[in-house]
Amino acid sequence: MPSKTPTAEPVAPCDTWPLFRQLVEARHLALRHDAVALLTDAAPSNARVPPDRVRGMLFGLAIGDALGNTSEGLNPAERRQRFGRIETYRSNRHADDQRLGLPSDDTQLAAWTLQHLLLHDGLHPESLSDTFAARRILGVGRATSKFQDARRRGIPWTRAGQPAGGNGVLLRIAAALPPHLATGGRGLWADVALNAFITHHDRLAIASALAFADLLQRLLAGERPTGPE
């Protein structure tokens, strides 16, 4: 009689919740004092998301970045007025003005985050901070550039993040979701907050990253697309 193939159970990533809680309670991480309690009550459940949805999210991140990064800095009205609806890659000055889809720092940091999670079986914030600081980042933003300078001067990773409320962390947040989709739990919030905290030590930046992660995991687990509202 043939042996039965064992079914692999999802393996939970390393637990960053104690570190997150410690930093919040010591007021080293810029969130409301009751953030730990709020996020504990809002822990996501295991979503059992099909792998093709995760791949679609990550490919969508890279494609959307490549479609939009040549008009970055324009508000929606200005973009529509100048280019209409952008549905294909525009001329890119980094590719001799060819119409190519090239990544920006957003896709680059997301890819490094995902690579880090795969290599280390979870998030190790100091190690990821070292990676961000040591490598050349394409079109690096002001806050991330200042973070790199601080780390290279020997500032600890817990103090190198910049007080900047920009959206520089949002695109890489998608890469933090996959390890938590099968297991659920509050560890997702810890990973997202710590990932943002590495470069942007700002309450608005970190809270926005948490809200974006919540939106993404709900969309991935949903039976049908949610309306734009």
Tab-separated table of C-alpha atoms in Angstrom, residues 27-229:
chain	number	residue	atom	x	y	z
A	27	ARG	CA	8.238	55.278	23.517
A	28	HIS	CA	11.053	54.520	21.096
A	29	LEU	CA	8.547	53.830	18.306
A	30	ALA	CA	6.191	56.650	17.366
A	31	LEU	CA	2.695	55.231	17.822
A	32	ARG	CA	-0.107	55.988	20.262
A	33	HIS	CA	0.465	54.602	23.748
A	34	ASP	CA	-2.542	52.287	23.321
A	35	ALA	CA	-1.397	50.942	19.930
A	36	VAL	CA	-0.383	47.579	21.383
A	37	ALA	CA	-3.852	46.974	22.832
A	38	LEU	CA	-5.607	48.173	19.682
A	39	LEU	CA	-3.515	45.969	17.404
A	40	THR	CA	-3.827	42.958	19.692
A	41	ASP	CA	-7.611	43.136	19.352
A	42	ALA	CA	-7.342	43.597	15.570
A	43	ALA	CA	-5.108	40.591	14.863
A	44	PRO	CA	-5.837	39.250	11.350
A	45	SER	CA	-6.980	35.655	11.000
A	46	ASN	CA	-5.373	33.106	8.708
A	47	ALA	CA	-6.689	33.985	5.269
A	48	ARG	CA	-5.653	30.917	3.199
A	49	VAL	CA	-4.923	33.179	0.261
A	50	PRO	CA	-4.325	31.376	-3.069
A	51	PRO	CA	-0.670	31.704	-4.185
A	52	ASP	CA	-1.662	33.292	-7.497
A	53	ARG	CA	-3.165	36.242	-5.615
A	54	VAL	CA	0.082	36.804	-3.757
A	55	ARG	CA	2.049	36.626	-7.007
A	56	GLY	CA	-0.453	39.015	-8.592
A	57	MET	CA	-0.017	41.488	-5.737
A	58	LEU	CA	3.776	41.460	-6.060
A	59	PHE	CA	3.815	41.627	-9.867
A	60	GLY	CA	1.184	44.367	-9.676
A	61	LEU	CA	3.431	46.308	-7.319
A	62	ALA	CA	6.365	46.180	-9.761
A	63	ILE	CA	4.265	46.894	-12.861
A	64	GLY	CA	2.365	49.732	-11.205
A	65	ASP	CA	5.610	51.275	-10.031
A	66	ALA	CA	7.102	51.073	-13.528
A	67	LEU	CA	3.976	52.600	-15.069
A	68	GLY	CA	3.855	55.461	-12.607
A	69	ASN	CA	7.399	56.362	-11.673
A	70	THR	CA	8.025	58.478	-14.791
A	71	SER	CA	5.247	60.856	-13.705
A	72	GLU	CA	5.994	60.753	-10.000
A	73	GLY	CA	5.447	64.017	-8.187
A	74	LEU	CA	2.418	65.110	-10.203
A	75	ASN	CA	-0.972	65.182	-8.557
A	76	PRO	CA	-3.746	63.196	-10.309
A	77	ALA	CA	-5.231	66.216	-12.096
A	78	GLU	CA	-1.844	67.326	-13.452
A	79	ARG	CA	-1.048	63.792	-14.567
A	80	ARG	CA	-4.332	63.413	-16.457
A	81	GLN	CA	-3.899	66.797	-18.092
A	82	ARG	CA	-0.379	66.051	-19.318
A	83	PHE	CA	-0.568	62.335	-20.142
A	84	GLY	CA	-4.197	61.233	-20.054
A	85	ARG	CA	-4.706	57.720	-18.692
A	86	ILE	CA	-1.317	56.000	-18.486
A	87	GLU	CA	-1.760	52.434	-19.741
A	88	THR	CA	1.686	51.667	-21.119
A	89	TYR	CA	5.266	52.471	-20.206
A	90	ARG	CA	6.422	55.969	-21.005
A	91	SER	CA	9.849	57.097	-22.209
A	92	ASN	CA	12.341	56.599	-19.419
A	93	ARG	CA	15.412	58.808	-19.109
A	94	HIS	CA	17.261	55.963	-17.364
A	95	ALA	CA	16.884	53.822	-20.508
A	96	ASP	CA	17.911	56.326	-23.221
A	97	ASP	CA	14.275	57.478	-23.430
A	98	GLN	CA	13.059	54.053	-24.510
A	99	ARG	CA	9.563	53.009	-23.473
A	100	LEU	CA	10.616	50.467	-20.871
A	101	GLY	CA	9.208	49.522	-17.514
A	102	LEU	CA	11.994	50.108	-15.012
A	103	PRO	CA	11.717	49.732	-11.239
A	104	SER	CA	12.233	52.562	-8.798
A	105	ASP	CA	13.409	52.517	-5.207
A	106	ASP	CA	9.936	51.315	-4.175
A	107	THR	CA	10.129	48.013	-6.064
A	108	GLN	CA	13.778	47.650	-5.093
A	109	LEU	CA	13.074	47.947	-1.350
A	110	ALA	CA	10.066	45.638	-1.627
A	111	ALA	CA	12.189	43.001	-3.388
A	112	TRP	CA	14.925	43.276	-0.749
A	113	THR	CA	12.312	42.930	1.997
A	114	LEU	CA	10.881	39.785	0.413
A	115	GLN	CA	14.353	38.342	-0.156
A	116	HIS	CA	15.220	39.035	3.479
A	117	LEU	CA	12.070	37.287	4.748
A	118	LEU	CA	12.807	34.214	2.629
A	119	LEU	CA	16.450	34.005	3.686
A	120	HIS	CA	15.834	34.556	7.399
A	121	ASP	CA	12.428	32.865	7.821
A	122	GLY	CA	10.979	36.135	9.033
A	123	LEU	CA	11.852	39.712	9.803
A	124	HIS	CA	15.081	40.604	11.580
A	125	PRO	CA	14.885	44.412	11.647
A	126	GLU	CA	18.552	45.160	12.336
A	127	SER	CA	19.678	42.896	9.499
A	128	LEU	CA	17.164	44.425	7.067
A	129	SER	CA	18.287	47.875	8.176
A	130	ASP	CA	21.873	46.882	7.367
A	131	THR	CA	20.773	45.765	3.893
A	132	PHE	CA	18.931	49.008	3.177
A	133	ALA	CA	21.889	51.057	4.398
A	134	ALA	CA	24.607	49.178	2.512
A	135	ARG	CA	23.116	48.981	-0.975
A	136	ARG	CA	22.640	51.560	-3.710
A	137	ILE	CA	18.997	52.579	-3.981
A	138	LEU	CA	17.704	53.868	-7.320
A	139	GLY	CA	16.129	57.304	-7.044
A	140	VAL	CA	16.384	57.199	-3.267
A	141	GLY	CA	14.058	59.579	-1.413
A	142	ARG	CA	15.286	62.234	0.990
A	143	ALA	CA	14.236	60.460	4.188
A	144	THR	CA	15.708	57.107	3.130
A	145	SER	CA	18.934	58.806	2.055
A	146	LYS	CA	19.232	60.438	5.488
A	147	PHE	CA	18.536	57.067	7.100
A	148	GLN	CA	21.368	55.501	5.064
A	149	ASP	CA	23.732	58.258	6.127
A	150	ALA	CA	22.805	57.773	9.786
A	151	ARG	CA	23.398	54.003	9.673
A	152	ARG	CA	26.704	54.435	7.879
A	153	ARG	CA	27.789	56.798	10.668
A	154	GLY	CA	27.098	54.056	13.195
A	155	ILE	CA	23.712	55.198	14.489
A	156	PRO	CA	21.801	52.137	15.836
A	157	TRP	CA	18.947	50.881	13.657
A	158	THR	CA	16.432	51.840	16.363
A	159	ARG	CA	17.436	55.500	16.046
A	160	ALA	CA	18.349	55.844	12.377
A	161	GLY	CA	14.783	56.201	11.053
A	162	GLN	CA	13.900	59.722	10.011
A	163	PRO	CA	11.018	61.903	11.311
A	164	ALA	CA	9.364	62.010	7.894
A	165	GLY	CA	5.652	61.423	7.275
A	166	GLY	CA	5.978	60.649	3.556
A	167	ASN	CA	4.666	57.593	1.732
A	168	GLY	CA	8.106	56.091	1.127
A	169	VAL	CA	7.351	52.921	3.077
A	170	LEU	CA	3.965	51.988	1.581
A	171	LEU	CA	5.005	50.086	-1.529
A	172	ARG	CA	7.403	47.765	0.281
A	173	ILE	CA	4.718	46.855	2.830
A	174	ALA	CA	3.132	44.377	0.386
A	175	ALA	CA	6.270	42.235	0.693
A	176	ALA	CA	5.727	41.895	4.455
A	177	LEU	CA	2.374	40.120	4.065
A	178	PRO	CA	3.149	36.674	2.555
A	179	PRO	CA	4.694	35.048	5.672
A	180	HIS	CA	1.564	35.856	7.689
A	181	LEU	CA	-1.233	34.990	5.269
A	182	ALA	CA	-1.377	31.298	6.185
A	183	THR	CA	-0.890	31.677	9.921
A	184	GLY	CA	-2.631	34.950	10.777
A	185	GLY	CA	-1.928	36.638	14.101
A	186	ARG	CA	-0.740	39.976	15.316
A	187	GLY	CA	2.814	39.376	14.038
A	188	LEU	CA	1.802	41.000	10.748
A	189	TRP	CA	1.288	44.331	12.516
A	190	ALA	CA	4.638	44.042	14.282
A	191	ASP	CA	6.494	43.268	11.049
A	192	VAL	CA	4.816	46.117	9.166
A	193	ALA	CA	5.414	48.678	11.916
A	194	LEU	CA	9.052	47.656	12.371
A	195	ASN	CA	9.649	47.656	8.620
A	196	ALA	CA	8.352	51.216	8.376
A	197	PHE	CA	10.210	52.258	11.539
A	198	ILE	CA	13.552	51.264	10.006
A	199	THR	CA	13.568	54.252	7.651
A	200	HIS	CA	10.626	56.465	8.747
A	201	HIS	CA	10.273	57.093	12.473
A	202	ASP	CA	7.044	59.033	12.193
A	203	ARG	CA	3.600	58.259	13.579
A	204	LEU	CA	1.811	59.105	10.322
A	205	ALA	CA	4.150	56.972	8.203
A	206	ILE	CA	3.921	53.964	10.527
A	207	ALA	CA	0.148	54.207	11.057
A	208	SER	CA	-0.392	54.556	7.291
A	209	ALA	CA	1.702	51.448	6.687
A	210	LEU	CA	-0.440	49.513	9.181
A	211	ALA	CA	-3.659	50.729	7.544
A	212	PHE	CA	-2.322	49.801	4.102
A	213	ALA	CA	-1.374	46.309	5.298
A	214	ASP	CA	-4.876	45.852	6.716
A	215	LEU	CA	-6.377	46.920	3.383
A	216	LEU	CA	-4.126	44.572	1.410
A	217	GLN	CA	-4.805	41.502	3.542
A	218	ARG	CA	-8.570	42.149	3.349
A	219	LEU	CA	-8.418	42.460	-0.447
A	220	LEU	CA	-6.320	39.305	-0.776
A	221	ALA	CA	-8.717	37.302	1.377
A	222	GLY	CA	-11.900	38.703	-0.150
A	223	GLU	CA	-14.156	36.673	-2.435
A	224	ARG	CA	-14.568	39.555	-4.845
A	225	PRO	CA	-12.984	42.976	-5.419
A	226	THR	CA	-14.068	45.698	-3.048
A	227	GLY	CA	-15.561	48.917	-4.397
A	228	PRO	CA	-13.290	51.965	-4.571
A	229	GLU	CA	-14.982	53.570	-1.572
